[in-house]
Coordinates of C-alpha atoms in Angstrom, one line a residue:
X1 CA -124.8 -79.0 -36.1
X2 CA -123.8 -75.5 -35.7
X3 CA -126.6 -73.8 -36.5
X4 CA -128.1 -75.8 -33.7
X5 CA -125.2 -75.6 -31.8
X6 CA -125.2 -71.5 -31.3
X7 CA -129.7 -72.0 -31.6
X8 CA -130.5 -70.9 -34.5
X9 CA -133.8 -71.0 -35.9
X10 CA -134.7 -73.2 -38.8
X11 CA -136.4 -71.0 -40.0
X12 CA -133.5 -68.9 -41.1
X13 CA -132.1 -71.7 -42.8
X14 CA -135.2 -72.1 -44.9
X15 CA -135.7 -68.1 -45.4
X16 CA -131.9 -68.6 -46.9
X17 CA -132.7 -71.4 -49.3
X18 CA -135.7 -69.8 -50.5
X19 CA -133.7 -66.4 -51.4
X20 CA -130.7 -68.4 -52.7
X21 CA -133.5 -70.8 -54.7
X22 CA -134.6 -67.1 -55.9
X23 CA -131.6 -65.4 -57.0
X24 CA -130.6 -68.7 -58.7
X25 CA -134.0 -68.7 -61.0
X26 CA -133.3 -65.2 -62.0
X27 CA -130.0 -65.6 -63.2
X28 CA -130.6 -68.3 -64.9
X29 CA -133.7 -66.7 -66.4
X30 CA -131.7 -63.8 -67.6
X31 CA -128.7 -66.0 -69.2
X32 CA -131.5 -67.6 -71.3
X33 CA -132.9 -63.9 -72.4
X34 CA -129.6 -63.0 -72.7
X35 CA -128.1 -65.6 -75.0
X36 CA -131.1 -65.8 -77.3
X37 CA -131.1 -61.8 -77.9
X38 CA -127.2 -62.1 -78.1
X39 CA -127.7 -64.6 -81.1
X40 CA -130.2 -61.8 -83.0
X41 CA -127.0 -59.5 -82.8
X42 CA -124.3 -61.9 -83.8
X43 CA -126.5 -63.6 -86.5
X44 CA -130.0 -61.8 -87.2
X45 CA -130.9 -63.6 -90.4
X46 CA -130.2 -67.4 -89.0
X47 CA -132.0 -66.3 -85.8
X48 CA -135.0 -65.1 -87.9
X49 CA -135.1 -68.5 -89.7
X50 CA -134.7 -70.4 -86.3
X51 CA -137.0 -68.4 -84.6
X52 CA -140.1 -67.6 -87.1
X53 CA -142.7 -66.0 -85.0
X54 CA -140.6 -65.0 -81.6
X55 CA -141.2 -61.6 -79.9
X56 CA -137.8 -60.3 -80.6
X57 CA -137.7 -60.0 -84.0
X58 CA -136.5 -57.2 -86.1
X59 CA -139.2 -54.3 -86.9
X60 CA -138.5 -54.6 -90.6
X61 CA -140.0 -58.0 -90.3
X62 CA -143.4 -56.8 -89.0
X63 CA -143.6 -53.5 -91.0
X64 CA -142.9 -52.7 -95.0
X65 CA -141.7 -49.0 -93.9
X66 CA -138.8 -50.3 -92.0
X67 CA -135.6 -50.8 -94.0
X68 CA -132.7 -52.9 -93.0
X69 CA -129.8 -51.4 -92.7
X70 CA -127.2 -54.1 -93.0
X71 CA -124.6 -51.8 -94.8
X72 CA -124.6 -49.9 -92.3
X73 CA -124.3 -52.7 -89.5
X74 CA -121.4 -53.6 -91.4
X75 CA -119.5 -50.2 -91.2
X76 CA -120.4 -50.2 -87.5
X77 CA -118.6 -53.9 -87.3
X78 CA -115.6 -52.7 -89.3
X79 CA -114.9 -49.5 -86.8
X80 CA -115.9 -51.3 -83.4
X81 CA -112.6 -51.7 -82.4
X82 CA -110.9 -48.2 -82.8
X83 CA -114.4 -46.8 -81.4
X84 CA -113.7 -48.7 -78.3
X85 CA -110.2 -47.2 -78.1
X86 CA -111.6 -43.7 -78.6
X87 CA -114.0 -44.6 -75.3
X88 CA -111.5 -46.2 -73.0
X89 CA -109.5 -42.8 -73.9
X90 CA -112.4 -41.0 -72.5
X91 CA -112.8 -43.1 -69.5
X92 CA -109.6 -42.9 -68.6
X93 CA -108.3 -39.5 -69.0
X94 CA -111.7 -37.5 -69.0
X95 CA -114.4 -39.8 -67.0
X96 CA -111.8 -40.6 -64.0
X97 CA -110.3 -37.9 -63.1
X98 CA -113.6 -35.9 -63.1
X99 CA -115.0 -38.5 -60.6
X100 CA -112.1 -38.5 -58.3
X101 CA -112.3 -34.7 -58.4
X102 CA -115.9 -34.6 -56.9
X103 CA -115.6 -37.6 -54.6
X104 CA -114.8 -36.8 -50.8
X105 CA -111.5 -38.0 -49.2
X106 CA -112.7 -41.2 -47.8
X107 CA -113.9 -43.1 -51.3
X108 CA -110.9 -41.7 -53.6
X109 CA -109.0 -43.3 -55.4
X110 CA -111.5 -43.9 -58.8
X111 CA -109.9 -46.2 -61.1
X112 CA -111.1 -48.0 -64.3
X113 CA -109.5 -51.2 -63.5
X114 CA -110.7 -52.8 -66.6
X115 CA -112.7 -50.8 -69.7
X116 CA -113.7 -53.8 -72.4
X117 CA -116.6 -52.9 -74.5
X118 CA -116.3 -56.4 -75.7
X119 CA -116.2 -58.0 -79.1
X120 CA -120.0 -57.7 -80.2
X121 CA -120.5 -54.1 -81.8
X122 CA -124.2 -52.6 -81.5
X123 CA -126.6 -53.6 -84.6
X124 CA -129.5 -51.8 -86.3
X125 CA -132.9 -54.0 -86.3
X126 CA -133.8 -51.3 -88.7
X127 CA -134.5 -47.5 -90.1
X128 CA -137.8 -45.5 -90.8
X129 CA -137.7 -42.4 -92.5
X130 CA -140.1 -40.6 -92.2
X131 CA -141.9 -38.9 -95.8
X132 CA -142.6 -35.5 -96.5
X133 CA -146.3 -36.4 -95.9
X134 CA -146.0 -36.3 -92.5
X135 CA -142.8 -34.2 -91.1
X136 CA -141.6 -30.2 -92.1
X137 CA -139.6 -29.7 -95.1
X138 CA -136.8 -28.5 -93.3
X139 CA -136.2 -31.5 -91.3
X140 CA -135.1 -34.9 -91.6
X141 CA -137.0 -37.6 -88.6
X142 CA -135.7 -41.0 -88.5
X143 CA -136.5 -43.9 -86.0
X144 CA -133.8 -46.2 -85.4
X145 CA -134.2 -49.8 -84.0
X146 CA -130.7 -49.7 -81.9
X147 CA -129.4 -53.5 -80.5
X148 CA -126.7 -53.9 -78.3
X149 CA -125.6 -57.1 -76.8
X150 CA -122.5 -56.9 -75.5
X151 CA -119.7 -58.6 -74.1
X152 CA -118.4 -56.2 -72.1
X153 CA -116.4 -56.0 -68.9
X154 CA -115.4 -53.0 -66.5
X155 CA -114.3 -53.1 -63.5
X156 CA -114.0 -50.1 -61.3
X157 CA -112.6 -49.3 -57.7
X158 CA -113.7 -47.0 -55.0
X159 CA -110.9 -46.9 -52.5
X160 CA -110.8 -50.5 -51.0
X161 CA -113.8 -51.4 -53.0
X162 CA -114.0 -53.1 -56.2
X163 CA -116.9 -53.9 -58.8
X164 CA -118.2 -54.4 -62.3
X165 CA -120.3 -54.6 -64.8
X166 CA -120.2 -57.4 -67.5
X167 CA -122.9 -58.2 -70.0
X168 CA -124.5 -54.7 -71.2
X169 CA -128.0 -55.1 -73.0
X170 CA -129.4 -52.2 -74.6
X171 CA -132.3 -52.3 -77.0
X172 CA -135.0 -49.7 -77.9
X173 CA -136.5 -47.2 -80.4
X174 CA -134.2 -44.2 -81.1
X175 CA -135.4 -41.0 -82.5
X176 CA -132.5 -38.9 -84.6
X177 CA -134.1 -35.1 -85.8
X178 CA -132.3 -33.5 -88.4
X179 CA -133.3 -29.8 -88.4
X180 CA -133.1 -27.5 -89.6
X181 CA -131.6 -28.1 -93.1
X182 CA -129.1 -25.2 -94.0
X183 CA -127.5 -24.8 -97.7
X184 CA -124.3 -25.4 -96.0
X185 CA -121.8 -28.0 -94.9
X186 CA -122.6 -30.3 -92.9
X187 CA -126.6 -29.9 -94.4
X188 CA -127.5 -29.8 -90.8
X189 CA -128.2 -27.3 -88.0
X190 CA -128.3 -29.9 -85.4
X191 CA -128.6 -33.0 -84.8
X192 CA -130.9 -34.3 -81.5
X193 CA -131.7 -38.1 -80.6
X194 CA -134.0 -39.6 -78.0
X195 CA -135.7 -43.0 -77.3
X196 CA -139.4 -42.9 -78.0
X197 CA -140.2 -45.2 -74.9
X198 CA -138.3 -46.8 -71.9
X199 CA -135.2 -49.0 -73.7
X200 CA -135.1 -52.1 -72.2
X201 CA -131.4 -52.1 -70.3
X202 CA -129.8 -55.4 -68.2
X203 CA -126.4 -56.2 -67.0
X204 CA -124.8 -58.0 -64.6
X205 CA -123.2 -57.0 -61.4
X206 CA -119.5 -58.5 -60.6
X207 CA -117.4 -58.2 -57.5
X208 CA -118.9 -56.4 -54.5
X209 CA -121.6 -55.1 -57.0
X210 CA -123.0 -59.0 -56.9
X211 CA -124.7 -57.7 -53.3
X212 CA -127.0 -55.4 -55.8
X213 CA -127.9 -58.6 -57.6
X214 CA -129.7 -60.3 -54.8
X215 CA -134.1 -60.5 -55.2
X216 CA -135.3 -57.3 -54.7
X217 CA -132.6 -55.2 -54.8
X218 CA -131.8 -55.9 -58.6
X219 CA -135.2 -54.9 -59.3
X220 CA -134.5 -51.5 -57.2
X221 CA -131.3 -51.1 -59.2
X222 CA -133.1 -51.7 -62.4
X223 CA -135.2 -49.0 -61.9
X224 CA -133.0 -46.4 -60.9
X225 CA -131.4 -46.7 -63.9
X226 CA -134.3 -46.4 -66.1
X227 CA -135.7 -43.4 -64.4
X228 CA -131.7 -42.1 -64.9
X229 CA -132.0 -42.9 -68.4
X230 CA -135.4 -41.7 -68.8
X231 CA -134.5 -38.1 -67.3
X232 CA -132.0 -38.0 -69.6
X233 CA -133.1 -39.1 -73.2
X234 CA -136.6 -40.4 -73.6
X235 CA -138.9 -38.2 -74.8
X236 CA -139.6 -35.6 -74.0
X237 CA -136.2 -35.0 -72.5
X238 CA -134.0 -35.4 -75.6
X239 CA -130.0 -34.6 -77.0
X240 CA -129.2 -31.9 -79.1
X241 CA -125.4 -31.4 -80.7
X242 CA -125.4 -28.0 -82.8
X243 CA -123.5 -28.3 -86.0
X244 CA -123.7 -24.7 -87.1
X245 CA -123.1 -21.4 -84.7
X246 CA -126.8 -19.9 -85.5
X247 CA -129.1 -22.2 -84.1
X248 CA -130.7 -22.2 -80.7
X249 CA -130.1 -24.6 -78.3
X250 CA -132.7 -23.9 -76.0
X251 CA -135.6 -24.2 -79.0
X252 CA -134.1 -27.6 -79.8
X253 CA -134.1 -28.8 -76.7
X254 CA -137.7 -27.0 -75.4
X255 CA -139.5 -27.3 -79.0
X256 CA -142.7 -25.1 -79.1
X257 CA -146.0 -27.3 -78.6
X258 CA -147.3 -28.3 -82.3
X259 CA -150.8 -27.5 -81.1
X260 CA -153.1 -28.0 -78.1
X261 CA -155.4 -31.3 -77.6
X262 CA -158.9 -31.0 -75.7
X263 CA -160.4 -34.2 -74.2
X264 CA -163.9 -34.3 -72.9
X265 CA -164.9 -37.5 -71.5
X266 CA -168.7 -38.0 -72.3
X267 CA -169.6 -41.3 -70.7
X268 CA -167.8 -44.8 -69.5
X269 CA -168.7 -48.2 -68.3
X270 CA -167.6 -51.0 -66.9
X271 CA -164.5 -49.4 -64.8
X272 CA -162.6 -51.1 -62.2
X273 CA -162.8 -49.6 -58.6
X274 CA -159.2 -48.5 -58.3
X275 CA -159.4 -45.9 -55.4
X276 CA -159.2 -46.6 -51.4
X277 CA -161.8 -45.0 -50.0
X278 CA -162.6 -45.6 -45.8
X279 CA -166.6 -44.2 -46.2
X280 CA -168.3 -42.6 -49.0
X281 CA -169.0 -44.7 -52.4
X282 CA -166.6 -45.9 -55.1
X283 CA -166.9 -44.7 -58.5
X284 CA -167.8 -47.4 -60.8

């Protein structure tokens, strides 16, 4: 009756249903995702006898080079909680008073209301090292299958405005380079990780962040975080930490090409015609 009452078109009402409908699918959609990934990093081996033949299992399954590394998951469970008290220190005596420091005026105060990493430590789905075959003798490569299916909750505030984040999901390939080997303590010149492809990342938006979560924008969202992530650590944009004083950042970080790759494309068939093209023919 009101709608009618101050003329509104119907058509907004169904153009409201339909994005309501929408954002309802997707979030339940993701809940599903999310609780059968969460069980892989509560449980891995009763989710890989539930689940024989599902996309998500570890790599160590699918290929004899890849060890488990359950000892290991285990030392990460044991110092979860005084890890997450070492990062709420950061947050809240590093992270927010560097934010309020470059933030105009208007938007300041910056507060970590809440800083819970949650329960549910990350897991390793598994570890290649990599043999002197195929890497320098004065290096170490490893690829790391990280998990992380938190629980987490943090809630921030931007002068009047309050939101959070709740729900973290993390999982991809992570590269760790040891090089170059020194005869001294720690064994290591450096150290430098990266992710070999796009990790897939998702979370959940709370308070006035729930406005990011509607269709469309989500995916928006979604992507500017990749391409933040990307820019940052996939290769080949990488992290370097020295461990000794005589090594080189900048070759770390900038390695020199391994050698040079020349392509010459002979013949094709059967191409799809991908370009726009007003006159003139398309290449097929």
């Amino acid at each position: 009756w009101g709608l009618g009452y101050y003329r509104f078109s119907p058509s907004w009402v169904a153009l409201g249903a339909v994005g309501y409908l929408t954002y309802t699918r997707m979030r339940q959609k993701r809940a599903l995702i999310s609780g059968a990934l969460k069980a892989i990093g509560l449980n891995e081996k009763q989710s890989i006898l539930d689940n024989i033949g599902a996309h998500e299992l570890p790599t160590w399954v699918y290929f004899p080079d890849v060890e488990r590394a359950e000892w290991l998951n285990k030392v990460i469970h044991r110092m979860w909680p005084f890890i997450t008290d070492y990062v709420n220190d950061i947050l809240l005596k590093t992270v927010q008073p560097t934010v309020n420091g470059c933030l105009p005026a208007s938007l300041q105060p910056f507060t970590f209301q809440r800083t819970d990493l949650g329960d549910t430590p990350p897991r390793i789905g598994g570890v290649k090292v990599y043999t002197e075959e195929s890497i320098r003798r004065d290096e170490i490569v490893m690829d790391v299958d990280v998990m992380f299916y938190s629980d987490a909750r943090i809630k921030v505030s931007v002068g009047k405005i309050i939101a959070g984040v709740k729900d973290f999901e993390l999982r991809g390939t992570l590269r760790v380079l040891m090089k170059p080997l020194v005869p001294k303590i720690p064994f290591a010149g450096a150290v430098t990780v990266c992710f070999l492809d796009n990790p897939y990342i998702n979370f959940i938006l709370t308070h006035a962040g729930n406005l990011l979560g509607l269709p469309g924008l989500q995916q928006t969202l979604n992507r500017t975080v990749q391409d933040a992530v990307s820019s940052l650590c996939v290769l080949p944009n990488r992290i370097s930490v020295s461990l000794v004083d005589d090594v080189s950042m900048a070759h770390l970080k900038f390695p020199s090409a391994q050698g040079v790759l020349r392509i010459q494309i002979v013949s094709a068939s059967d191409l799809v015609a991908s370009d726009i093209r007003i006159v003139g023919k398309k290449i097929i």
